[in-house]
Short mmCIF file of C-alpha atoms in Angstrom, two decimals:
data_model
loop_
_atom_site.label_atom_id
_atom_site.label_comp_id
_atom_site.label_asym_id
_atom_site.label_seq_id
_atom_site.Cartn_x
_atom_site.Cartn_y
_atom_site.Cartn_z
CA UNK A 1 -21.01 -14.13 19.49
CA UNK A 2 -19.52 -10.64 19.28
CA UNK A 3 -22.43 -9.40 17.15
CA UNK A 4 -24.89 -10.80 19.67
CA UNK A 5 -23.12 -9.08 22.60
CA UNK A 6 -22.94 -5.88 20.56
CA UNK A 7 -26.68 -5.92 19.94
CA UNK A 8 -27.28 -6.29 23.67
CA UNK A 9 -25.00 -3.33 24.41
CA UNK A 10 -26.79 -1.19 21.82
CA UNK A 11 -30.08 -2.00 23.59
CA UNK A 12 -28.82 -0.40 26.79
CA UNK A 13 -28.89 3.22 27.85
CA UNK A 14 -28.01 5.53 30.69
CA UNK A 15 -25.84 4.20 33.52
CA UNK A 16 -25.99 0.58 32.29
CA UNK A 17 -24.34 1.55 29.00
CA UNK A 18 -21.72 3.66 30.77
CA UNK A 19 -20.96 0.75 33.08
CA UNK A 20 -20.28 -1.53 30.13
CA UNK A 21 -18.06 1.08 28.43
CA UNK A 22 -16.14 1.38 31.69
CA UNK A 23 -15.99 -2.30 32.67
CA UNK A 24 -14.89 -3.96 29.42
CA UNK A 25 -11.68 -1.94 29.00
CA UNK A 26 -11.14 -2.34 32.77
CA UNK A 27 -11.31 -6.13 32.54
CA UNK A 28 -9.52 -6.42 29.19
CA UNK A 29 -5.97 -6.69 30.56
CA UNK A 30 -6.67 -7.14 34.26
CA UNK A 31 -8.86 -10.23 33.81
CA UNK A 32 -7.75 -11.09 30.21
CA UNK A 33 -11.26 -10.53 28.84
CA UNK A 34 -9.65 -9.01 25.77
CA UNK A 35 -8.77 -12.48 24.48
CA UNK A 36 -12.53 -13.15 24.16
CA UNK A 37 -14.15 -9.75 23.57
CA UNK A 38 -11.97 -6.80 22.39
CA UNK A 39 -12.41 -3.69 24.49
CA UNK A 40 -12.44 -1.48 21.42
CA UNK A 41 -15.86 -2.88 20.44
CA UNK A 42 -17.48 -1.81 23.70
CA UNK A 43 -15.87 1.64 23.55
CA UNK A 44 -16.85 2.10 19.93
CA UNK A 45 -20.43 1.11 20.73
CA UNK A 46 -20.43 3.71 23.48
CA UNK A 47 -19.73 6.27 20.76
CA UNK A 48 -22.64 4.88 18.74
CA UNK A 49 -24.98 5.28 21.75
CA UNK A 50 -23.78 8.87 22.14
CA UNK A 51 -24.57 9.42 18.45
CA UNK A 52 -28.07 8.16 19.17
CA UNK A 53 -28.35 10.64 22.13
CA UNK A 54 -28.93 7.81 24.59
CA UNK A 55 -25.89 8.76 26.63
CA UNK A 56 -23.83 11.95 26.83
CA UNK A 57 -20.65 12.00 24.75
CA UNK A 58 -18.50 13.48 27.58
CA UNK A 59 -19.72 10.74 29.95
CA UNK A 60 -18.78 7.99 27.44
CA UNK A 61 -15.33 9.52 26.98
CA UNK A 62 -14.79 9.72 30.76
CA UNK A 63 -15.93 6.12 31.26
CA UNK A 64 -13.80 4.71 28.44
CA UNK A 65 -10.64 6.59 29.38
CA UNK A 66 -10.95 5.76 33.06
CA UNK A 67 -11.66 2.07 32.40
CA UNK A 68 -8.70 1.76 30.03
CA UNK A 69 -6.23 3.40 32.40
CA UNK A 70 -7.41 1.55 35.52
CA UNK A 71 -7.51 -1.80 33.70
CA UNK A 72 -3.92 -1.52 32.55
CA UNK A 73 -2.87 -0.34 36.02
CA UNK A 74 -4.41 -3.47 37.59
CA UNK A 75 -2.75 -5.62 34.92
CA UNK A 76 0.60 -4.00 35.77
CA UNK A 77 0.28 -4.76 39.46
CA UNK A 78 -0.85 -8.31 38.80
CA UNK A 79 2.28 -8.85 36.71
CA UNK A 80 4.38 -7.13 39.34
CA UNK A 81 2.97 -9.28 42.16
CA UNK A 82 2.44 -12.71 40.53
CA UNK A 83 4.44 -12.63 37.28
CA UNK A 84 7.69 -13.98 38.76
CA UNK A 85 5.82 -16.79 40.47
CA UNK A 86 4.15 -17.72 37.18
CA UNK A 87 7.47 -17.79 35.30
CA UNK A 88 9.05 -19.96 37.95
CA UNK A 89 6.48 -22.69 37.25
CA UNK A 90 5.82 -24.81 34.20
CA UNK A 91 4.86 -21.88 32.03
CA UNK A 92 8.25 -20.26 32.57
CA UNK A 93 10.04 -23.37 31.29
CA UNK A 94 8.64 -22.75 27.82
CA UNK A 95 10.64 -19.51 27.59
CA UNK A 96 14.43 -19.47 27.69
CA UNK A 97 16.01 -17.58 30.57
CA UNK A 98 18.11 -15.30 28.34
CA UNK A 99 15.05 -14.33 26.28
CA UNK A 100 13.14 -13.47 29.44
CA UNK A 101 15.99 -11.36 30.75
CA UNK A 102 16.35 -9.57 27.41
CA UNK A 103 12.62 -8.76 27.28
CA UNK A 104 12.69 -7.53 30.87
CA UNK A 105 15.68 -5.27 30.19
CA UNK A 106 13.94 -3.81 27.15
CA UNK A 107 10.69 -3.14 29.01
CA UNK A 108 12.57 -1.63 31.93
CA UNK A 109 14.71 0.69 29.81
CA UNK A 110 12.57 1.49 26.75
CA UNK A 111 9.22 -0.05 27.52
CA UNK A 112 7.30 3.21 27.52
CA UNK A 113 6.80 3.10 23.78
CA UNK A 114 5.67 -0.54 24.04
CA UNK A 115 3.05 0.46 26.60
CA UNK A 116 1.75 3.28 24.41
CA UNK A 117 1.75 1.39 21.10
CA UNK A 118 0.47 -1.81 22.70
CA UNK A 119 -2.74 0.00 23.61
CA UNK A 120 -3.69 0.16 19.91
CA UNK A 121 -3.40 -3.56 19.13
CA UNK A 122 -5.77 -6.10 20.64
CA UNK A 123 -3.19 -8.80 21.41
CA UNK A 124 -0.55 -6.54 22.93
CA UNK A 125 -3.19 -4.56 24.82
CA UNK A 126 -3.94 -7.63 26.94
CA UNK A 127 -0.34 -8.68 27.59
CA UNK A 128 1.84 -5.56 27.78
CA UNK A 129 0.67 -4.27 31.20
CA UNK A 130 1.36 -7.59 32.91
CA UNK A 131 4.70 -7.95 31.19
CA UNK A 132 5.65 -4.40 32.20
CA UNK A 133 4.87 -5.18 35.83
CA UNK A 134 6.72 -8.50 35.61
CA UNK A 135 9.78 -6.72 34.21
CA UNK A 136 9.70 -4.22 37.13
CA UNK A 137 9.26 -1.25 34.85
CA UNK A 138 9.21 1.89 37.06
CA UNK A 139 5.58 2.60 37.82
CA UNK A 140 6.06 6.30 37.12
CA UNK A 141 7.18 5.52 33.56
CA UNK A 142 4.35 3.03 33.09
CA UNK A 143 1.78 5.51 34.42
CA UNK A 144 2.78 8.31 31.98
CA UNK A 145 2.59 6.13 28.88
CA UNK A 146 -0.48 4.25 30.16
CA UNK A 147 -2.42 7.51 30.67
CA UNK A 148 -1.33 8.87 27.28
CA UNK A 149 -2.12 5.64 25.41
CA UNK A 150 -5.40 5.08 27.22
CA UNK A 151 -6.60 8.62 26.62
CA UNK A 152 -5.69 8.67 22.93
CA UNK A 153 -7.08 5.17 22.25
CA UNK A 154 -10.36 5.61 24.12
CA UNK A 155 -11.01 9.07 22.64
CA UNK A 156 -10.30 7.79 19.14
CA UNK A 157 -12.57 4.75 19.48
CA UNK A 158 -15.45 6.71 20.99
CA UNK A 159 -15.29 9.38 18.28
CA UNK A 160 -15.01 6.73 15.63
CA UNK A 161 -18.24 5.12 16.85
CA UNK A 162 -19.89 8.54 17.15
CA UNK A 163 -19.01 9.45 13.59
CA UNK A 164 -19.81 6.01 12.14
CA UNK A 165 -23.28 5.85 13.71
CA UNK A 166 -25.31 3.04 12.14
CA UNK A 167 -22.27 1.92 10.14
CA UNK A 168 -20.37 0.94 13.28
CA UNK A 169 -19.63 -2.59 11.92
CA UNK A 170 -17.52 -1.08 9.12
CA UNK A 171 -15.81 1.18 11.61
CA UNK A 172 -15.01 -1.76 13.85
CA UNK A 173 -13.68 -3.69 10.87
CA UNK A 174 -11.37 -0.86 9.90
CA UNK A 175 -10.26 -0.34 13.52
CA UNK A 176 -9.30 -4.04 13.78
CA UNK A 177 -7.44 -3.88 10.47
CA UNK A 178 -5.52 -0.81 11.63
CA UNK A 179 -4.65 -2.63 14.86
CA UNK A 180 -3.45 -5.69 12.95
CA UNK A 181 -1.38 -3.50 10.64
CA UNK A 182 0.22 -1.77 13.59
CA UNK A 183 0.95 -5.13 15.19
CA UNK A 184 2.53 -6.36 11.96
CA UNK A 185 4.70 -3.23 11.79
CA UNK A 186 5.80 -3.70 15.40
CA UNK A 187 6.69 -7.33 14.74
CA UNK A 188 8.55 -6.47 11.53
CA UNK A 189 10.46 -3.69 13.29
CA UNK A 190 11.38 -6.03 16.14
CA UNK A 191 12.55 -8.70 13.74
CA UNK A 192 14.60 -6.19 11.74
CA UNK A 193 16.23 -4.92 14.92
CA UNK A 194 17.14 -8.44 16.00
CA UNK A 195 18.44 -9.16 12.50
CA UNK A 196 20.59 -6.01 12.60
CA UNK A 197 22.05 -6.91 15.97
CA UNK A 198 22.73 -10.46 14.87
CA UNK A 199 24.38 -9.14 11.72
CA UNK A 200 26.69 -6.88 13.71
CA UNK A 201 27.62 -9.66 16.16
CA UNK A 202 28.17 -12.32 13.55
CA UNK A 203 29.37 -10.30 10.60
CA UNK A 204 32.27 -12.62 9.74
CA UNK A 205 30.13 -15.74 9.90
CA UNK A 206 27.36 -14.17 7.84
CA UNK A 207 29.90 -12.96 5.31
CA UNK A 208 31.22 -16.48 4.99
CA UNK A 209 27.71 -17.80 4.51
CA UNK A 210 27.07 -15.16 1.86
CA UNK A 211 30.29 -16.08 0.08
CA UNK A 212 29.25 -19.74 0.01
CA UNK A 213 25.84 -18.83 -1.35
CA UNK A 214 27.44 -16.56 -3.92
CA UNK A 215 29.63 -19.47 -5.03
CA UNK A 216 26.65 -21.70 -5.82
CA UNK A 217 25.76 -22.39 -9.44
CA UNK A 218 22.49 -20.36 -9.55
CA UNK A 219 24.17 -17.31 -7.94
CA UNK A 220 27.13 -17.56 -10.28
CA UNK A 221 24.80 -17.80 -13.28
CA UNK A 222 22.87 -14.72 -12.12
CA UNK A 223 26.08 -12.73 -11.68
CA UNK A 224 27.31 -13.72 -15.13
CA UNK A 225 23.93 -13.13 -16.80
CA UNK A 226 22.99 -9.92 -14.92
CA UNK A 227 26.20 -8.55 -13.41
CA UNK A 228 25.11 -4.92 -13.29
CA UNK A 229 21.68 -5.70 -11.86
CA UNK A 230 23.07 -8.00 -9.14
CA UNK A 231 25.70 -5.47 -8.15
CA UNK A 232 23.08 -2.68 -8.06
CA UNK A 233 20.78 -4.81 -5.84
CA UNK A 234 23.61 -5.59 -3.41
CA UNK A 235 24.42 -1.90 -3.08
CA UNK A 236 20.76 -0.98 -2.53
CA UNK A 237 20.37 -3.54 0.30
CA UNK A 238 23.62 -2.76 2.10
CA UNK A 239 22.68 -1.52 5.64
CA UNK A 240 26.14 -0.10 6.34
CA UNK A 241 26.09 2.71 3.76
CA UNK A 242 23.81 5.73 3.40
CA UNK A 243 23.22 4.83 -0.27
CA UNK A 244 22.23 1.30 0.64
CA UNK A 245 19.27 0.16 2.71
CA UNK A 246 18.56 3.61 4.31
CA UNK A 247 18.19 5.16 0.84
CA UNK A 248 16.07 2.27 -0.38
CA UNK A 249 13.74 2.50 2.64
CA UNK A 250 13.39 6.25 2.27
CA UNK A 251 12.47 5.99 -1.41
CA UNK A 252 10.00 3.24 -0.56
CA UNK A 253 8.37 5.59 2.00
CA UNK A 254 8.16 8.33 -0.63
CA UNK A 255 6.45 5.95 -3.03
CA UNK A 256 4.04 4.81 -0.29
CA UNK A 257 3.00 8.35 0.57
CA UNK A 258 2.55 9.18 -3.11
CA UNK A 259 0.34 6.11 -3.49
CA UNK A 260 -1.74 7.19 -0.47
CA UNK A 261 -2.15 10.65 -2.01
CA UNK A 262 -3.35 9.04 -5.23
CA UNK A 263 -5.84 6.86 -3.36
CA UNK A 264 -7.23 9.84 -1.48
CA UNK A 265 -7.53 11.80 -4.69
CA UNK A 266 -9.49 8.98 -6.26
CA UNK A 267 -11.82 8.76 -3.24
CA UNK A 268 -12.49 12.49 -3.36
CA UNK A 269 -13.19 12.56 -7.10
CA UNK A 270 -15.49 9.53 -6.89
CA UNK A 271 -17.02 10.56 -3.50
CA UNK A 272 -16.31 7.15 -2.05
CA UNK A 273 -14.14 5.48 0.52
CA UNK A 274 -12.91 7.71 3.32
CA UNK A 275 -14.35 10.78 1.56
CA UNK A 276 -17.81 9.67 2.74
CA UNK A 277 -16.83 10.54 6.32
CA UNK A 278 -16.00 14.17 5.46
CA UNK A 279 -19.49 15.61 6.05
CA UNK A 280 -19.92 13.81 9.38
CA UNK A 281 -16.56 14.86 10.69
CA UNK A 282 -17.19 18.43 9.63
CA UNK A 283 -20.61 18.43 11.33
CA UNK A 284 -19.07 16.95 14.49
CA UNK A 285 -16.31 19.60 14.60
CA UNK A 286 -18.79 22.45 14.15
CA UNK A 287 -21.19 21.04 16.75
CA UNK A 288 -18.50 20.70 19.44
CA UNK A 289 -16.85 24.11 19.20
CA UNK A 290 -16.05 25.82 22.48
CA UNK A 291 -14.58 29.21 23.24
CA UNK A 292 -11.21 28.11 24.60
CA UNK A 293 -10.75 25.45 21.89
CA UNK A 294 -11.60 27.96 19.15
CA UNK A 295 -9.01 30.35 20.48
CA UNK A 296 -6.42 27.55 20.59
CA UNK A 297 -7.15 26.40 17.05
CA UNK A 298 -7.12 29.92 15.64
CA UNK A 299 -3.60 30.34 16.96
CA UNK A 300 -2.44 26.81 16.05
CA UNK A 301 -3.44 27.18 12.41
CA UNK A 302 -0.81 29.93 11.98
CA UNK A 303 1.92 27.27 12.49
CA UNK A 304 1.12 26.06 8.98
CA UNK A 305 0.77 29.47 7.33
CA UNK A 306 3.29 31.42 5.31
CA UNK A 307 3.18 34.24 7.88
CA UNK A 308 4.86 31.96 10.43
CA UNK A 309 6.78 29.50 8.24
CA UNK A 310 8.75 32.12 6.25
CA UNK A 311 10.08 33.91 9.40
CA UNK A 312 10.96 30.49 10.88
CA UNK A 313 12.76 29.57 7.68
CA UNK A 314 14.68 32.88 7.66
CA UNK A 315 15.74 32.42 11.29
CA UNK A 316 16.83 28.83 10.65
CA UNK A 317 18.74 30.01 7.54
CA UNK A 318 20.74 32.51 9.63
CA UNK A 319 21.61 29.83 12.18
CA UNK A 320 22.65 27.33 9.53
CA UNK A 321 24.73 29.88 7.62
CA UNK A 322 26.60 30.77 10.82
CA UNK A 323 27.38 27.07 11.10
CA UNK A 324 28.40 27.08 7.42
CA UNK A 325 25.84 24.45 6.58
CA UNK A 326 24.70 25.69 3.19
CA UNK A 327 23.52 22.26 2.12
CA UNK A 328 20.99 22.19 4.92
CA UNK A 329 19.75 25.64 3.95
CA UNK A 330 19.12 24.42 0.42
CA UNK A 331 17.25 21.36 1.66
CA UNK A 332 15.12 23.49 3.99
CA UNK A 333 14.04 25.95 1.32
CA UNK A 334 13.56 23.12 -1.17
CA UNK A 335 11.16 21.49 1.27
CA UNK A 336 9.06 24.65 1.55
CA UNK A 337 9.09 25.78 -2.06
CA UNK A 338 8.55 22.25 -3.35
CA UNK A 339 5.55 21.76 -1.07
CA UNK A 340 4.01 25.04 -2.22
CA UNK A 341 4.52 24.10 -5.86
CA UNK A 342 3.05 20.63 -5.40
CA UNK A 343 -0.20 21.67 -3.74
CA UNK A 344 -0.55 24.59 -6.14
CA UNK A 345 -0.38 22.09 -9.03
CA UNK A 346 -2.69 19.58 -7.35
CA UNK A 347 -5.52 21.99 -6.39
CA UNK A 348 -6.73 22.77 -9.93
CA UNK A 349 -6.75 19.08 -10.86
CA UNK A 350 -9.49 18.22 -8.37
CA UNK A 351 -11.07 21.68 -7.96
CA UNK A 352 -12.96 20.67 -4.83
CA UNK A 353 -15.06 23.32 -3.07
CA UNK A 354 -14.42 24.09 0.60
CA UNK A 355 -16.88 23.33 3.43
CA UNK A 356 -19.86 25.71 3.76
CA UNK A 357 -18.78 29.29 4.20
CA UNK A 358 -21.25 29.75 7.07
CA UNK A 359 -19.23 27.30 9.17
CA UNK A 360 -15.87 28.97 8.49
CA UNK A 361 -13.95 30.64 11.33
CA UNK A 362 -11.36 33.06 10.00
CA UNK A 363 -10.48 33.40 6.32
CA UNK A 364 -9.92 30.81 3.56
CA UNK A 365 -10.14 31.13 -0.17
CA UNK A 366 -9.61 29.05 -3.26
CA UNK A 367 -10.23 25.36 -3.76
CA UNK A 368 -9.95 22.92 -0.91
CA UNK A 369 -8.02 19.79 -1.98
CA UNK A 370 -5.31 19.26 -0.78
CA UNK A 371 -4.74 21.41 2.31
CA UNK A 372 -1.83 23.78 1.65
CA UNK A 373 -1.32 24.31 5.39
CA UNK A 374 -0.96 20.57 5.99
CA UNK A 375 1.34 20.06 2.99
CA UNK A 376 3.83 22.77 3.86
CA UNK A 377 3.63 22.18 7.60
CA UNK A 378 4.74 18.53 7.33
CA UNK A 379 7.43 19.43 4.79
CA UNK A 380 8.91 22.37 6.71
CA UNK A 381 8.58 21.19 10.32
CA UNK A 382 9.62 17.71 9.30
CA UNK A 383 12.73 18.97 7.50
CA UNK A 384 13.62 21.21 10.46
CA UNK A 385 13.39 18.19 12.75
CA UNK A 386 15.54 16.08 10.39
CA UNK A 387 18.22 18.79 10.17
CA UNK A 388 18.20 19.55 13.89
CA UNK A 389 18.43 15.87 14.84
CA UNK A 390 21.51 15.16 12.70
CA UNK A 391 24.30 13.81 14.93
CA UNK A 392 22.11 13.75 18.02
CA UNK A 393 21.36 10.85 20.35
CA UNK A 394 18.44 8.52 19.49
CA UNK A 395 16.39 9.96 22.36
CA UNK A 396 16.92 13.54 21.21
CA UNK A 397 16.10 12.60 17.62
CA UNK A 398 12.88 10.91 18.75
CA UNK A 399 11.92 13.99 20.83
CA UNK A 400 12.51 16.40 17.93
CA UNK A 401 10.58 14.24 15.47
CA UNK A 402 7.73 13.82 17.99
CA UNK A 403 7.56 17.59 18.55
CA UNK A 404 7.43 18.19 14.79
CA UNK A 405 4.73 15.55 14.46
CA UNK A 406 2.66 17.19 17.20
CA UNK A 407 2.84 20.57 15.50
CA UNK A 408 1.82 19.04 12.15
CA UNK A 409 -1.16 17.17 13.70
CA UNK A 410 -2.24 20.36 15.47
CA UNK A 411 -2.19 22.32 12.22
CA UNK A 412 -4.27 19.68 10.45
CA UNK A 413 -6.78 19.50 13.30
CA UNK A 414 -7.13 23.27 13.31
CA UNK A 415 -7.98 23.34 9.58
CA UNK A 416 -10.83 20.86 10.12
CA UNK A 417 -12.04 22.49 13.31
CA UNK A 418 -12.14 26.00 11.81
CA UNK A 419 -14.13 24.74 8.78
CA UNK A 420 -11.42 25.57 6.26
CA UNK A 421 -10.93 22.00 4.99
CA UNK A 422 -12.44 18.56 4.89
CA UNK A 423 -10.67 15.64 6.58
CA UNK A 424 -9.47 14.18 3.28
CA UNK A 425 -7.98 17.54 2.30
CA UNK A 426 -5.76 17.41 5.37
CA UNK A 427 -4.85 13.73 4.97
CA UNK A 428 -3.96 14.31 1.31
CA UNK A 429 -1.82 17.32 2.30
CA UNK A 430 -0.01 15.12 4.82
CA UNK A 431 0.63 12.43 2.23
CA UNK A 432 1.81 14.90 -0.43
CA UNK A 433 4.12 16.76 1.96
CA UNK A 434 5.48 13.53 3.46
CA UNK A 435 6.24 12.15 -0.02
CA UNK A 436 8.19 15.31 -0.87
CA UNK A 437 10.00 15.25 2.50
CA UNK A 438 10.98 11.58 2.05
CA UNK A 439 12.21 12.30 -1.47
CA UNK A 440 14.38 15.20 -0.25
CA UNK A 441 15.73 13.03 2.57
CA UNK A 442 16.63 10.37 0.03
CA UNK A 443 18.49 12.95 -2.07
CA UNK A 444 20.37 14.02 1.06
CA UNK A 445 21.39 10.42 1.77
CA UNK A 446 22.57 10.08 -1.82
CA UNK A 447 24.68 13.26 -1.58
CA UNK A 448 26.18 12.21 1.75
CA UNK A 449 27.09 8.85 0.23
CA UNK A 450 28.78 10.56 -2.71
CA UNK A 451 30.79 12.79 -0.40
CA UNK A 452 32.05 9.92 1.78
CA UNK A 453 32.86 7.47 -1.06
CA UNK A 454 36.63 7.17 -1.54
CA UNK A 455 37.83 8.66 -4.79
CA UNK A 456 39.90 11.35 -6.43
CA UNK A 457 37.25 14.04 -6.10
CA UNK A 458 35.75 13.13 -2.70
CA UNK A 459 36.29 15.32 0.32
CA UNK A 460 37.76 12.42 2.23
CA UNK A 461 40.49 11.95 -0.35
CA UNK A 462 41.18 15.69 -0.56
CA UNK A 463 41.52 15.97 3.22
CA UNK A 464 43.85 12.98 3.21
CA UNK A 465 46.09 14.58 0.62
CA UNK A 466 46.17 17.92 2.47
CA UNK A 467 47.16 16.18 5.72
CA UNK A 468 49.87 14.25 3.90
CA UNK A 469 51.39 17.40 2.43
CA UNK A 470 51.29 19.10 5.84
CA UNK A 471 53.23 16.16 7.30
CA UNK A 472 55.89 16.53 4.61
CA UNK A 473 55.33 13.18 2.94
CA UNK A 474 53.74 11.91 -0.23
CA UNK A 475 50.04 10.89 0.12
CA UNK A 476 49.55 7.17 0.05
#
């Protein structure tokens, strides 16, 4: 059915096509059309029609963004007006009162992220606006995240269809897979948060359950047969220590980014996979250059260059030394120097030529893969955010990490726009730099755990002995 509807949309042109691109996202959450026909398909097909020069690309972008924002706004007010009445009926009896109140509190206090992220998954995109209105989320908060999510989502889907062209089915397939992956990550994160809260509230009970399980015959056999391995696994999964679950998760992230870098390298060498999109994305960037955007990108690209990063590192070093935080200084310079060494070693292995010199704005030399700007930008700005956010509130940490992420994305976009790199060069640079950043973060967690572990040589024990001597008694 979806393929049949898609073929009808592709047969349209002019105002009729723009009306479909506007109406489907509009009706997706306001009339729950998204349960039958995902809005991303219509928006993506609008990009395909723009690729075929049957409608103007700016008009498709305006229609898709406006429809997405207005549709979620209508869904919000429907939930705000009729949601309570719906929950007071038979449908509301299926959901426990405490669960409803908990969900409403979350959406009221921290629901902005849910509104933004929900836009990128088909199931949440239909439900989140109504739930936000039902929970009485302040409309000002909803509007900000709705506009941001709608603009990013609609622009991404339109450009994806524009770049995919005749291969829009594959693009739609990948878009749906990305949406499902994001939904799975949201669900897993939500479950882990609930599990962490339940663990804190019922620590004694869970400890008793764990002791009973540990006393069973299979567990006792495993401890006797593999004592060191079982003890190591328990330490690695302990969420209360820096060397436990946080260290394990950080190392897993480093391995994931390294695997992504390897996959991108394979695609580039074999000219398959995502590397096939490189020429189209390069052509699109060159064809849509404008004066003001070129000026912006020429300045933004310096944020990933040595001419800016080294002075920033020197300034940060002075600040950290005044605070007597030499360990942070070492981590910061290790992030930069390690990133430079990694991409310098990786470039000769692939030896990929850069995009055509005639399309280059500015200067760029050497081989193309991976992007050095992207690699060192994510390593340096990411490490700066990690160091600056230490000991801060969760909101401040999120703001610092988001600011670093924005700078890194801007640097990568500038390298593609200026014709200095292909898309996969930038993505590989991100993966390589992120893997190195995660590895350094894991080493920092390990060092912090060593410093806080009780023992003869730990700082905690030394401080305890000094305080005991100052008090005129023997340390216990």
